[in-house]
Coordinates of C-alpha atoms in Angstrom, one line a residue:
Chain T
M1 CA -37.7 -10.3 -3.9
A2 CA -39.1 -8.1 -7.1
V3 CA -38.9 -9.2 -10.8
K4 CA -36.2 -7.4 -12.1
T5 CA -36.7 -5.4 -15.5
A6 CA -35.6 -6.1 -18.8
D7 CA -33.6 -2.7 -18.6
E8 CA -32.3 -4.5 -15.8
I9 CA -31.1 -7.7 -16.6
L10 CA -29.1 -6.7 -20.4
L11 CA -26.4 -4.9 -20.6
P12 CA -25.8 -1.0 -21.7
S13 CA -25.1 -2.3 -25.0
E14 CA -28.3 -4.0 -25.7
R15 CA -31.0 -1.9 -24.3
K16 CA -32.7 0.4 -26.1
M17 CA -32.1 3.6 -25.3
S18 CA -32.4 7.4 -26.6
R19 CA -30.5 9.9 -28.3
K20 CA -29.2 11.6 -25.6
E21 CA -28.9 8.4 -23.4
K22 CA -26.9 6.7 -26.5
R23 CA -24.9 10.1 -27.2
Q24 CA -24.2 9.6 -23.2
Y25 CA -23.1 5.8 -23.4
T26 CA -21.0 6.4 -26.4
L27 CA -19.0 9.2 -24.3
H28 CA -18.8 7.1 -22.0
E29 CA -17.9 4.5 -24.0
M30 CA -15.1 6.5 -25.8
K31 CA -13.9 8.0 -22.4
R32 CA -13.0 4.7 -20.4
N33 CA -11.5 3.8 -24.1
K34 CA -9.3 6.2 -24.0
M35 CA -6.1 4.5 -23.9
C36 CA -7.1 3.1 -27.6
Y37 CA -7.2 6.4 -29.2
I38 CA -3.8 7.2 -27.8
L39 CA -2.2 4.0 -29.0
M40 CA -3.8 4.6 -32.7
A41 CA -3.1 8.7 -32.9
P42 CA 0.3 8.7 -34.2
F43 CA -0.8 6.5 -37.5
M44 CA -4.3 7.3 -38.0
L45 CA -3.2 11.3 -38.1
L46 CA -0.5 10.9 -41.0
F47 CA -2.5 8.1 -42.7
L48 CA -5.8 11.0 -42.3
V49 CA -3.2 13.8 -43.7
F50 CA -1.4 11.5 -46.3
T51 CA -4.4 8.9 -48.1
V52 CA -7.3 10.5 -46.8
I53 CA -7.4 13.9 -47.1
P54 CA -6.0 13.4 -50.7
V55 CA -8.6 10.7 -51.8
C56 CA -11.2 12.6 -50.2
M57 CA -10.0 16.0 -52.6
S58 CA -9.4 13.8 -55.6
L59 CA -13.3 14.2 -56.3
P60 CA -14.4 18.1 -55.3
M61 CA -10.7 18.9 -57.6
G62 CA -12.0 16.2 -60.3
F63 CA -15.0 19.2 -60.7
C64 CA -12.3 22.4 -61.0
D65 CA -10.1 22.8 -63.8
F66 CA -7.1 23.2 -61.6
D67 CA -3.2 24.3 -62.4
M68 CA -1.5 24.5 -59.2
A69 CA -0.2 28.5 -60.6
H70 CA -3.5 29.6 -60.4
A71 CA -6.4 29.3 -57.5
P72 CA -8.6 25.6 -58.4
K73 CA -12.2 27.4 -60.7
W74 CA -15.7 25.0 -60.5
V75 CA -16.4 23.9 -64.1
G76 CA -18.6 21.0 -62.9
L77 CA -18.8 17.8 -65.0
Q78 CA -16.7 19.4 -67.9
N79 CA -14.3 17.4 -67.3
F80 CA -16.2 14.0 -66.7
Y81 CA -17.8 15.1 -69.9
T82 CA -14.4 15.6 -71.7
L83 CA -12.6 12.3 -70.5
F84 CA -15.8 10.6 -71.4
I85 CA -17.2 12.0 -74.7
E86 CA -14.4 13.8 -76.1
D87 CA -10.8 11.4 -74.7
D88 CA -10.6 8.5 -77.7
V89 CA -6.9 8.4 -75.9
F90 CA -8.7 8.1 -72.2
M91 CA -11.5 5.5 -74.5
G92 CA -8.0 3.2 -75.4
A93 CA -6.5 3.5 -72.1
I94 CA -9.3 2.1 -70.9
R95 CA -9.0 -0.8 -73.2
T96 CA -5.7 -1.3 -71.9
T97 CA -5.8 -1.1 -69.2
L98 CA -8.7 -3.7 -69.1
I99 CA -6.4 -6.1 -70.6
F100 CA -3.7 -5.6 -68.2
A101 CA -5.9 -5.9 -65.4
L102 CA -7.1 -9.4 -66.9
F103 CA -4.0 -10.4 -68.0
T104 CA -2.3 -9.7 -65.0
G105 CA -4.7 -9.8 -62.1
P106 CA -6.3 -13.2 -62.0
L107 CA -3.5 -15.0 -64.1
S108 CA -0.8 -13.5 -61.3
Y109 CA -2.6 -13.9 -58.7
A110 CA -3.1 -17.9 -59.6
M111 CA 0.3 -18.2 -59.8
S112 CA 1.4 -16.6 -56.9
F113 CA -1.0 -19.2 -54.8
L114 CA 0.1 -22.2 -56.9
L115 CA 3.6 -20.9 -56.5
A116 CA 3.4 -20.3 -52.3
W117 CA 1.9 -23.8 -52.4
L118 CA 4.1 -25.6 -54.0
I119 CA 6.8 -24.4 -51.9
N120 CA 5.9 -25.0 -49.0
E121 CA 6.2 -28.2 -49.5
L122 CA 9.6 -28.5 -50.3
H123 CA 12.6 -28.9 -48.0
P124 CA 12.5 -25.2 -45.7
V125 CA 16.5 -24.9 -47.6
L126 CA 15.0 -24.9 -50.2
K127 CA 11.3 -23.2 -48.8
T128 CA 14.3 -20.3 -48.6
V129 CA 15.6 -20.1 -51.7
F130 CA 12.9 -20.3 -54.0
T131 CA 10.7 -17.4 -52.2
L132 CA 13.8 -15.4 -52.4
V133 CA 13.8 -16.2 -56.5
F134 CA 10.2 -15.9 -56.9
Y135 CA 10.4 -12.5 -54.2
A136 CA 13.7 -10.7 -55.7
P137 CA 12.4 -9.4 -58.9
S138 CA 9.8 -7.0 -57.2
M139 CA 12.6 -6.9 -54.5
A140 CA 14.3 -5.2 -57.1
G141 CA 12.2 -2.8 -57.6
N142 CA 13.4 0.0 -60.0
I143 CA 15.7 -2.8 -62.4
Y144 CA 12.7 -3.4 -65.3
F145 CA 14.6 -1.9 -67.2
V146 CA 16.8 -4.4 -68.2
W147 CA 14.5 -6.3 -70.4
Q148 CA 15.2 -4.0 -72.7
L149 CA 18.3 -5.9 -73.2
I150 CA 16.1 -8.7 -73.8
F151 CA 13.5 -6.9 -76.0
S152 CA 15.5 -5.1 -77.2
G153 CA 14.5 -4.0 -80.7
D154 CA 18.2 -4.5 -82.6
S155 CA 20.2 -8.0 -83.5
Y156 CA 22.0 -7.6 -80.3
G157 CA 19.1 -8.2 -78.1
Y158 CA 19.4 -11.3 -76.6
L159 CA 15.5 -12.1 -77.6
N160 CA 16.4 -10.9 -81.3
S161 CA 19.5 -12.5 -81.3
I162 CA 18.2 -16.4 -79.8
L163 CA 15.1 -16.4 -82.3
M164 CA 18.0 -15.4 -85.4
D165 CA 20.5 -18.6 -84.0
L166 CA 16.7 -20.6 -84.0
G167 CA 16.1 -19.1 -87.9
I168 CA 12.9 -18.2 -86.6
T169 CA 12.8 -15.0 -87.5
T170 CA 15.9 -13.9 -90.4
T171 CA 15.8 -9.7 -89.1
A172 CA 15.7 -8.7 -85.9
I173 CA 11.9 -7.8 -84.1
Q174 CA 11.2 -4.5 -82.7
W175 CA 9.7 -5.8 -79.2
L176 CA 9.2 -2.2 -77.5
T177 CA 8.1 -0.2 -81.0
D178 CA 6.1 -2.9 -82.4
G179 CA 2.1 -1.9 -81.7
N180 CA 1.8 -6.2 -82.6
Y181 CA 4.2 -7.2 -79.9
L182 CA 4.8 -4.3 -77.6
L183 CA 1.6 -5.2 -75.5
A184 CA 2.3 -8.6 -74.4
C185 CA 6.1 -7.9 -73.4
V186 CA 5.1 -4.7 -71.4
I187 CA 2.5 -8.0 -70.1
I188 CA 5.8 -10.3 -69.4
V189 CA 7.1 -8.0 -67.5
Q190 CA 4.7 -7.0 -65.5
L191 CA 4.1 -10.8 -64.6
W192 CA 7.1 -11.1 -63.3
V193 CA 7.0 -7.6 -61.0
S194 CA 3.9 -9.1 -59.7
M195 CA 5.6 -11.9 -57.6
G196 CA 5.3 -9.0 -54.5
A197 CA 3.4 -8.3 -50.9
G198 CA 0.4 -11.0 -52.4
F199 CA 2.3 -13.8 -53.0
L200 CA 4.4 -13.4 -49.3
A201 CA 1.1 -13.5 -47.7
L202 CA -0.2 -16.7 -49.2
R203 CA 3.6 -18.4 -48.4
A204 CA 3.5 -16.4 -44.9
G205 CA -0.4 -18.0 -44.8
F206 CA 0.6 -22.0 -46.1
Q207 CA 3.2 -21.7 -43.6
G208 CA 0.6 -21.0 -40.6
I209 CA -1.7 -23.0 -40.9
D210 CA -2.2 -25.8 -38.2
K211 CA -0.4 -29.3 -39.2
S212 CA -2.8 -31.2 -37.2
M213 CA -6.0 -29.7 -39.6
Y214 CA -4.0 -32.2 -42.5
E215 CA -4.2 -34.9 -40.0
A216 CA -7.0 -34.2 -38.5
G217 CA -8.3 -34.5 -42.1
A218 CA -6.2 -37.8 -42.7
I219 CA -8.5 -38.8 -40.3
E220 CA -11.4 -37.5 -41.6
G221 CA -11.1 -39.2 -44.8
I222 CA -9.0 -36.2 -47.2
S223 CA -6.8 -38.4 -49.5
N224 CA -4.9 -36.4 -51.8
R225 CA -3.8 -32.9 -52.5
W226 CA -6.3 -30.7 -53.9
Q227 CA -9.0 -32.2 -51.7
E228 CA -6.3 -30.9 -48.6
L229 CA -6.2 -27.7 -50.5
I230 CA -9.8 -27.4 -51.1
H231 CA -11.2 -28.2 -48.4
I232 CA -8.0 -27.4 -45.0
T233 CA -5.9 -25.1 -46.7
I234 CA -7.8 -22.7 -48.6
P235 CA -10.9 -22.0 -46.1
S236 CA -8.0 -21.9 -43.2
M237 CA -6.7 -18.6 -46.0
G238 CA -9.1 -16.6 -46.0
P239 CA -7.6 -13.3 -45.0
Q240 CA -4.2 -13.7 -47.0
L241 CA -5.9 -15.0 -50.1
M242 CA -8.2 -11.4 -49.8
F243 CA -5.3 -9.8 -49.3
A244 CA -3.3 -11.0 -52.4
A245 CA -6.6 -10.4 -54.1
V246 CA -6.4 -6.6 -53.3
M247 CA -3.0 -6.0 -53.7
Q248 CA -3.6 -7.7 -57.5
I249 CA -6.1 -4.9 -58.0
V250 CA -4.2 -2.2 -57.1
S251 CA -1.0 -3.4 -59.2
S252 CA -3.1 -4.3 -62.2
F253 CA -5.1 -1.4 -62.6
T254 CA -2.3 0.7 -61.9
V255 CA 0.1 -0.6 -64.3
D256 CA 2.2 2.1 -66.1
I257 CA 5.9 2.8 -65.1
V258 CA 6.5 -0.6 -66.4
G259 CA 5.2 0.4 -69.9
R260 CA 6.2 3.8 -69.5
S261 CA 9.8 3.4 -69.0
L262 CA 10.1 -0.1 -71.0
C263 CA 8.5 1.2 -74.7
G264 CA 8.7 4.8 -73.9
F265 CA 6.2 7.9 -73.2
P266 CA 4.4 8.0 -75.5
S267 CA 4.6 4.2 -76.6
T268 CA 3.3 3.8 -80.1
D269 CA -0.4 4.8 -81.5
Y270 CA -0.6 4.7 -77.6
K271 CA -0.5 0.4 -77.3
A272 CA 0.8 0.4 -73.8
H273 CA -1.0 3.5 -72.5
T274 CA -3.1 3.0 -69.5
I275 CA -5.3 5.3 -67.2
M276 CA -2.5 5.5 -64.7
T277 CA 0.1 6.8 -67.7
H278 CA -3.1 8.9 -69.0
A279 CA -3.1 10.4 -65.2
F280 CA 0.3 10.7 -65.1
D281 CA -0.1 12.5 -68.7
Y282 CA -2.1 14.8 -67.5
G283 CA -1.1 15.9 -64.0
W284 CA 2.6 15.8 -63.8
V285 CA 3.4 16.7 -67.9
R286 CA 0.5 19.4 -68.7
Y287 CA -0.4 20.4 -65.0
E288 CA -3.9 19.7 -65.4
M289 CA -4.9 18.5 -62.4
G290 CA -8.4 19.2 -62.2
Y291 CA -8.7 16.6 -65.4
S292 CA -5.8 14.2 -64.2
S293 CA -7.9 14.0 -60.9
A294 CA -11.0 13.6 -62.8
I295 CA -9.3 9.9 -64.1
C296 CA -8.0 9.0 -60.7
F297 CA -11.2 9.5 -59.0
V298 CA -12.4 7.1 -62.4
L299 CA -9.8 4.9 -61.4
F300 CA -10.6 4.8 -57.8
L301 CA -14.1 4.0 -58.5
A302 CA -13.4 1.3 -60.9
M303 CA -11.1 -0.7 -58.1
F304 CA -13.3 0.0 -55.3
V305 CA -15.7 -2.1 -57.6
C306 CA -13.9 -5.0 -58.0
N307 CA -12.7 -5.4 -54.7
Q308 CA -16.4 -5.4 -53.2
L309 CA -16.8 -8.2 -56.0
I310 CA -14.0 -10.1 -55.0
S311 CA -14.6 -9.9 -51.3
K312 CA -18.1 -11.5 -52.5
L313 CA -16.5 -14.3 -53.5
L314 CA -14.6 -14.6 -51.1
G315 CA -16.9 -13.9 -48.3
K316 CA -17.0 -17.0 -46.6
Y317 CA -13.6 -17.0 -45.8
L318 CA -13.4 -13.7 -44.6
D319 CA -13.0 -12.9 -40.2
Chain J
M1 CA -23.7 -66.3 -32.9
K2 CA -27.1 -65.4 -34.4
K3 CA -28.0 -62.2 -34.9
K4 CA -31.6 -62.2 -34.2
E5 CA -30.8 -63.0 -30.7
L6 CA -28.8 -59.9 -30.3
K7 CA -30.1 -57.3 -28.0
P8 CA -30.6 -54.2 -29.9
S9 CA -27.8 -52.9 -26.7
E10 CA -26.0 -55.7 -27.5
I11 CA -25.8 -55.2 -31.2
A12 CA -25.3 -51.4 -30.4
A13 CA -22.2 -52.4 -28.7
Q14 CA -20.4 -54.7 -31.2
I15 CA -20.9 -51.8 -34.0
E16 CA -19.0 -49.9 -31.6
A17 CA -16.4 -52.8 -30.5
E18 CA -15.5 -52.3 -34.3
N19 CA -15.4 -49.1 -34.6
A20 CA -13.3 -48.8 -32.0
A21 CA -10.3 -51.3 -33.3
Q22 CA -10.6 -49.3 -36.7
L23 CA -9.7 -46.3 -35.2
E24 CA -7.2 -47.8 -33.0
A25 CA -5.4 -49.5 -36.9
L26 CA -5.6 -46.2 -37.9
R27 CA -4.0 -44.3 -35.2
K28 CA -1.7 -46.8 -35.1
K29 CA -0.7 -45.4 -38.5
R30 CA -1.1 -42.6 -38.0
E31 CA 2.0 -42.7 -35.0
K32 CA 3.6 -44.2 -37.5
E33 CA 3.3 -42.0 -40.4
H34 CA 3.8 -39.0 -37.6
R35 CA 6.5 -40.9 -36.3
K36 CA 7.9 -40.7 -40.2
M37 CA 7.4 -37.5 -40.3
E38 CA 9.3 -36.3 -37.2
K39 CA 12.5 -38.8 -38.4
S40 CA 12.1 -36.4 -42.2
K41 CA 14.2 -32.8 -41.0
G42 CA 11.5 -30.7 -40.2
T43 CA 9.8 -31.6 -43.7
N44 CA 5.7 -31.8 -43.3
K45 CA 5.0 -34.5 -44.8
Q46 CA 1.5 -34.4 -44.8
V47 CA -1.1 -37.5 -46.6
G48 CA -0.6 -38.8 -50.3
K49 CA 3.2 -37.4 -51.1
S50 CA 6.5 -39.0 -52.5
W51 CA 9.4 -38.6 -53.0
K52 CA 8.5 -38.1 -57.0
N53 CA 6.1 -36.1 -56.2
D54 CA 8.3 -33.5 -54.7
I55 CA 11.4 -34.0 -57.2
G56 CA 8.4 -33.1 -60.1
I57 CA 7.5 -29.8 -58.1
F58 CA 11.0 -28.8 -57.4
L59 CA 11.4 -29.6 -61.1
L60 CA 8.3 -27.2 -62.3
L61 CA 9.4 -24.8 -59.5
F62 CA 12.9 -24.6 -61.0
I63 CA 11.9 -23.6 -64.8
M64 CA 9.4 -21.4 -63.2
G65 CA 12.5 -19.4 -61.3
L66 CA 14.9 -19.7 -64.3
F67 CA 12.5 -17.2 -65.6
M68 CA 12.2 -14.9 -62.9
I69 CA 16.3 -14.8 -62.3
F70 CA 17.1 -14.3 -65.2
P71 CA 16.4 -10.8 -66.0
I72 CA 18.8 -10.0 -62.8
Y73 CA 20.9 -12.3 -64.1
L74 CA 21.7 -10.7 -66.7
S75 CA 22.0 -7.3 -64.8
V76 CA 24.9 -8.6 -62.6
V77 CA 27.1 -10.0 -66.2
N78 CA 26.2 -6.6 -67.2
S79 CA 27.8 -5.4 -64.4
L80 CA 30.5 -6.9 -64.6
K81 CA 31.4 -6.6 -69.0
P82 CA 33.6 -4.4 -69.7
V83 CA 32.6 -1.8 -72.6
N84 CA 34.4 -3.4 -75.9
E85 CA 32.0 -6.7 -74.3
F86 CA 29.2 -4.8 -74.7
F87 CA 28.9 -5.0 -78.7
I88 CA 29.5 -8.3 -79.2
M89 CA 27.2 -10.4 -82.3
P90 CA 25.2 -12.7 -80.6
P91 CA 25.1 -11.4 -77.1
K92 CA 26.9 -13.2 -74.3
L93 CA 25.4 -14.7 -71.6
Y94 CA 29.0 -14.6 -69.6
T95 CA 31.7 -12.5 -69.6
L96 CA 34.7 -13.1 -70.2
A97 CA 36.9 -11.4 -68.5
P98 CA 34.7 -9.6 -65.8
T99 CA 36.1 -6.2 -64.2
F100 CA 34.3 -3.8 -61.4
D101 CA 35.6 -0.6 -63.6
N102 CA 31.6 0.0 -64.0
F103 CA 31.2 0.6 -59.9
R104 CA 35.0 2.3 -60.3
D105 CA 32.6 4.3 -62.9
L106 CA 29.3 5.1 -61.5
F107 CA 30.7 6.3 -58.1
K108 CA 33.5 8.3 -60.4
V109 CA 30.3 10.0 -62.5
A110 CA 27.8 9.7 -59.3
N111 CA 30.9 11.9 -57.3
N112 CA 30.9 14.6 -60.0
S113 CA 27.8 15.6 -59.8
W114 CA 26.6 18.4 -57.6
V115 CA 26.7 16.7 -54.0
P116 CA 29.3 13.9 -53.2
F117 CA 27.5 10.3 -53.6
S118 CA 27.9 9.9 -49.7
R119 CA 25.4 12.4 -48.9
N120 CA 23.0 10.2 -51.1
I121 CA 23.7 7.5 -49.6
F122 CA 23.2 9.1 -46.0
N123 CA 19.9 10.2 -47.5
S124 CA 18.6 7.0 -49.0
I125 CA 20.0 5.2 -45.6
F126 CA 18.4 7.9 -43.0
V127 CA 15.1 7.9 -45.2
T128 CA 14.6 4.5 -44.9
V129 CA 15.5 3.6 -41.2
V130 CA 13.0 6.2 -40.1
A131 CA 10.4 5.3 -42.1
T132 CA 10.5 1.8 -41.3
V133 CA 11.2 2.0 -37.5
F134 CA 8.2 4.7 -37.4
E135 CA 6.0 2.5 -39.4
V136 CA 6.8 -0.6 -37.7
F137 CA 6.0 0.8 -34.4
F138 CA 2.9 3.3 -35.4
A139 CA 0.9 0.3 -37.5
S140 CA 2.0 -2.8 -35.4
T141 CA 0.4 -0.7 -32.4
A142 CA -2.7 0.6 -34.3
A143 CA -3.4 -3.1 -35.3
F144 CA -3.6 -4.2 -32.2
V145 CA -5.8 -1.8 -31.2
L146 CA -8.3 -2.1 -33.7
A147 CA -7.6 -5.6 -33.7
K148 CA -8.0 -6.1 -30.6
C149 CA -10.3 -3.4 -28.7
R150 CA -13.9 -2.8 -28.7
F151 CA -14.5 0.7 -28.9
P152 CA -17.1 4.1 -31.1
G153 CA -15.5 3.9 -34.5
A154 CA -13.9 0.6 -34.6
K155 CA -16.0 -1.3 -37.4
V156 CA -16.0 2.9 -39.0
L157 CA -12.0 2.2 -39.2
N158 CA -11.7 -1.0 -40.2
Q159 CA -13.6 -0.8 -43.0
I160 CA -11.5 2.5 -44.4
I161 CA -8.6 0.6 -43.6
V162 CA -10.0 -1.9 -46.4
I163 CA -10.8 0.0 -48.4
A164 CA -7.6 2.1 -48.1
L165 CA -5.5 -0.2 -49.2
L166 CA -5.9 0.7 -52.9
F167 CA -6.0 3.9 -52.4
N168 CA -1.7 2.9 -53.2
S169 CA 0.4 6.4 -53.3
Q170 CA 1.1 5.9 -57.1
V171 CA -3.4 6.9 -57.5
T172 CA -2.9 10.0 -55.0
Y173 CA 0.6 11.8 -55.7
I174 CA -0.5 14.5 -56.9
M175 CA -3.3 14.6 -54.4
Q176 CA -0.3 14.0 -51.6
Y177 CA 1.7 17.3 -53.6
I178 CA -1.2 20.1 -53.1
V179 CA -1.7 18.4 -49.7
M180 CA 2.0 18.9 -49.4
A181 CA 2.5 22.5 -50.7
K182 CA -0.3 23.6 -48.5
L183 CA 1.5 21.5 -45.4
H184 CA 5.1 23.4 -46.8
M185 CA 6.7 19.8 -46.9
I186 CA 8.2 20.2 -49.9
N187 CA 12.1 19.7 -50.4
T188 CA 12.4 18.4 -46.9
Y189 CA 13.6 15.3 -45.5
S190 CA 9.7 14.9 -43.8
A191 CA 8.4 15.0 -47.2
L192 CA 9.9 12.1 -48.4
I193 CA 9.3 9.8 -44.5
L194 CA 6.3 11.0 -43.6
P195 CA 3.6 10.0 -46.7
L196 CA 5.7 6.5 -46.1
I197 CA 5.1 5.9 -42.8
P198 CA 0.9 5.7 -42.6
S199 CA 1.1 2.3 -45.3
S200 CA -2.4 1.1 -45.0
M201 CA -0.8 -2.4 -46.8
G202 CA 1.6 -2.9 -43.3
L203 CA -1.4 -1.8 -41.3
Y204 CA -4.0 -4.5 -42.7
L205 CA -1.2 -7.2 -42.7
M206 CA -1.0 -6.5 -39.6
R207 CA -4.4 -6.4 -38.4
Q208 CA -5.0 -10.1 -40.1
S209 CA -2.0 -11.4 -38.0
V210 CA -3.1 -10.2 -34.7
G211 CA -6.4 -11.2 -35.4
Q212 CA -6.1 -14.7 -35.1
I213 CA -3.9 -14.8 -31.8
P214 CA -6.6 -16.3 -29.6
D215 CA -8.4 -13.4 -27.5
A216 CA -7.8 -15.9 -24.4
M217 CA -4.4 -14.9 -24.0
I218 CA -6.1 -11.1 -24.0
E219 CA -8.0 -11.1 -21.5
A220 CA -6.0 -13.4 -19.4
A221 CA -2.8 -10.2 -19.5
K222 CA -6.1 -8.1 -18.9
V223 CA -7.1 -9.9 -15.6
D224 CA -3.5 -9.4 -14.4
G225 CA -3.5 -5.8 -14.9
A226 CA -1.6 -5.1 -17.6
S227 CA -1.7 -2.2 -19.6
L228 CA -2.7 -1.9 -23.3
L229 CA 0.6 -0.7 -24.3
R230 CA 1.9 -3.7 -22.5
I231 CA -0.2 -6.4 -23.8
C232 CA 0.3 -5.1 -26.8
W233 CA 4.3 -5.4 -26.7
G234 CA 4.7 -7.8 -24.2
I235 CA 2.2 -10.5 -25.3
V236 CA 0.9 -9.4 -29.2
M237 CA 3.9 -8.6 -30.6
P238 CA 6.2 -11.5 -30.0
N239 CA 3.5 -14.0 -30.9
S240 CA 3.2 -11.9 -33.8
K241 CA 7.1 -12.0 -35.1
P242 CA 6.4 -13.3 -38.9
A243 CA 3.7 -10.4 -39.5
L244 CA 6.8 -7.7 -38.1
M245 CA 9.0 -9.2 -40.3
T246 CA 7.0 -9.4 -43.5
I247 CA 5.5 -5.7 -43.3
I248 CA 9.1 -5.0 -42.5
I249 CA 10.4 -6.4 -45.8
F250 CA 8.1 -4.2 -47.6
Q251 CA 8.7 -1.1 -45.2
F252 CA 12.1 -1.3 -46.1
Q253 CA 11.6 -2.4 -49.7
A254 CA 9.5 0.8 -50.1
A255 CA 11.8 3.3 -48.8
W256 CA 14.9 2.2 -50.5
N257 CA 13.1 2.5 -53.3
A258 CA 11.6 5.5 -53.1
T259 CA 12.6 8.8 -55.5
G260 CA 10.4 11.8 -53.9
G261 CA 9.7 12.9 -58.0
S262 CA 8.0 16.1 -57.3
L263 CA 8.2 16.2 -53.9
V264 CA 12.1 16.8 -53.5
Y265 CA 14.3 19.0 -55.4
D266 CA 17.0 19.6 -54.1
E267 CA 20.3 18.1 -55.3
A268 CA 21.2 17.9 -51.2
L269 CA 18.5 15.7 -50.6
K270 CA 18.2 13.4 -53.3
T271 CA 18.0 9.1 -52.9
I272 CA 20.3 6.9 -54.2
P273 CA 17.7 5.6 -56.9
V274 CA 16.7 9.3 -58.3
V275 CA 20.7 9.4 -58.9
V276 CA 21.4 6.7 -60.6
Q277 CA 17.4 7.6 -62.5
Q278 CA 19.4 10.7 -63.7
I279 CA 23.0 8.5 -63.9
A280 CA 20.5 5.6 -66.5
A281 CA 19.5 8.9 -68.4
A282 CA 22.7 9.3 -70.3
G283 CA 21.6 5.8 -72.0
I284 CA 24.3 3.7 -74.3
A285 CA 27.3 5.4 -73.5
R286 CA 27.1 4.7 -70.1
Q287 CA 25.5 0.7 -70.8
G288 CA 27.7 -0.7 -67.6
A289 CA 27.1 1.8 -65.1
I290 CA 23.1 1.4 -65.7
Y291 CA 23.6 -2.2 -64.6
A292 CA 26.2 -1.1 -61.6
S293 CA 24.2 1.2 -60.0
A294 CA 20.9 -1.3 -60.5
V295 CA 23.0 -4.6 -58.6
V296 CA 23.9 -1.5 -56.3
L297 CA 20.7 -0.6 -55.5
M298 CA 19.2 -4.8 -55.5
I299 CA 22.2 -5.4 -52.6
P300 CA 20.5 -4.0 -49.3
P301 CA 16.6 -5.1 -49.8
L302 CA 17.4 -8.4 -51.2
A303 CA 20.4 -8.7 -47.8
I304 CA 17.9 -7.2 -45.4
F305 CA 15.3 -10.2 -47.4
I306 CA 17.3 -13.1 -46.3
A307 CA 18.1 -11.6 -42.8
A308 CA 14.2 -11.8 -42.4
Q309 CA 13.1 -14.0 -44.0
S310 CA 15.7 -16.4 -42.1
Q311 CA 13.9 -15.1 -38.9
V312 CA 10.7 -15.8 -40.2
M313 CA 11.7 -19.8 -40.9
E314 CA 12.8 -19.8 -37.6
T315 CA 9.6 -18.2 -35.6
M316 CA 8.0 -20.4 -37.7
A317 CA 9.6 -23.3 -36.5
H318 CA 9.3 -22.7 -32.6
A319 CA 5.9 -20.7 -32.9
G320 CA 4.1 -24.3 -32.4
M321 CA 0.9 -22.4 -31.0
K322 CA -1.5 -24.6 -29.2
D323 CA -4.9 -24.0 -29.2

């Protein structure tokens, strides 16, 4: 019996192939998996049109001067130059966005994890009630204008009225127009709406953990909830943790509408003026789409870097 | 018994016996705990827990919950306040004479605009239902393929999906507008519905959940000769009900709150949130109507969440998948 050569033993995918063979093999594989592509097609087509193309367009558009009425005009690095060298408001916007990202990002991430964990320890009925209570604000969508009642600058505002009753202040504080308080107010409201998708994913994750893992853990000598959390819960929740982190990055880097609707646009001294607000300003108020695209592109980049950092951190628990 | 007389094999046997006895005791203890756990009405009692802990957790959550619920409570109370109570000093946390005048006012104002309010309600429901149904079908099928099938390009697509999570519609909005203008979609229903369907978040979440289903199940079905579509909807999806419910909740919420912004300017195409914004723009004079509209907007997502949430709980209670 002839000895088999390596080529005959190895699978086609493991063999060393020439470029032509490789192409043929890929084509063959594609034909064999035709059904996969057909099943994905509806989603991927829409995804291409409404996400991939817009994102890919934002870089070249950032090099253009485009006002929607005339054809785009190539201006090279002009937009980026203006953005970083001349635009003082943008520098302020970066600062504000970073403050938001630092406060609402990690804080609300930790908060949603903690809350999801604590809720999971309760009786099923209470679980349902508390999940609803914490998720309700982000579900209620556009109703953050309710906070205007609380932070209202006159003495009809609930916060002012309470503080004045307690004798802490004697005059009404302009919460939403005073540069000293405005940022804190927007951060509070942002935290309020931030128990969203990430929180729900974490809730589902806690519930999905196999209970026998805890029993096994107890036999292995885990004696308190803290150890349980570190050794069982977190490692088995990698995907949900990463998902929640991404949601948090997106929501904290793109803070915009809350600040705009609470503090007005533009806000006092541009205190609540984030990068996203800046993009909105140039895109929809001044119709400088090219400049606005440049801003969005910078934001994409920042989010992407942040995302990579976090996935490095959580890497060992993923997939 | 003297130790030095024992052979190594005997020592080993002795130690083994001791270990076995210990394990047996531990097993009995666990069994007892397990029985207790079963009795305690489904609460997943684990180690080191007591009712004192539970009360502490409850109190902590209760206080934080108050913070979360307070603004919503305020908007409900304010929607029921008669006009004169808005000017009472100091502001009250309750209403003395609850009335539905604000809701009546809201519908009257909304009906006095160019198109009847019923048209806006229809728009909202139509957009939400179509966007949710298509997203759930498209995203779950695509998620199954991405998670469980190997084909050229799968890796790249999976990476793109993760990165795409960062590009939410808010950031891509301006570019989307330009693309849609090129496709002549501005001011049509498709401008409202189509961008909502390819939600990368729904796809990602679904993919993560489908990925946790054991390959053996899918292989078995393949051996039985089931087609991919049948495996997807007959085997994988029934086992991913919580994830399906979750993406329904997200999508419903996103679609219900979608305003379309500059994509739609025809009055006959506007959804409820847009009309509400227009009414709210009237300011202090419509104080009551603003909060009434907030309550009206809030109810459907809340209702569907409560409905889907109980389903998720039920699914989880029965979804004790072994291995």
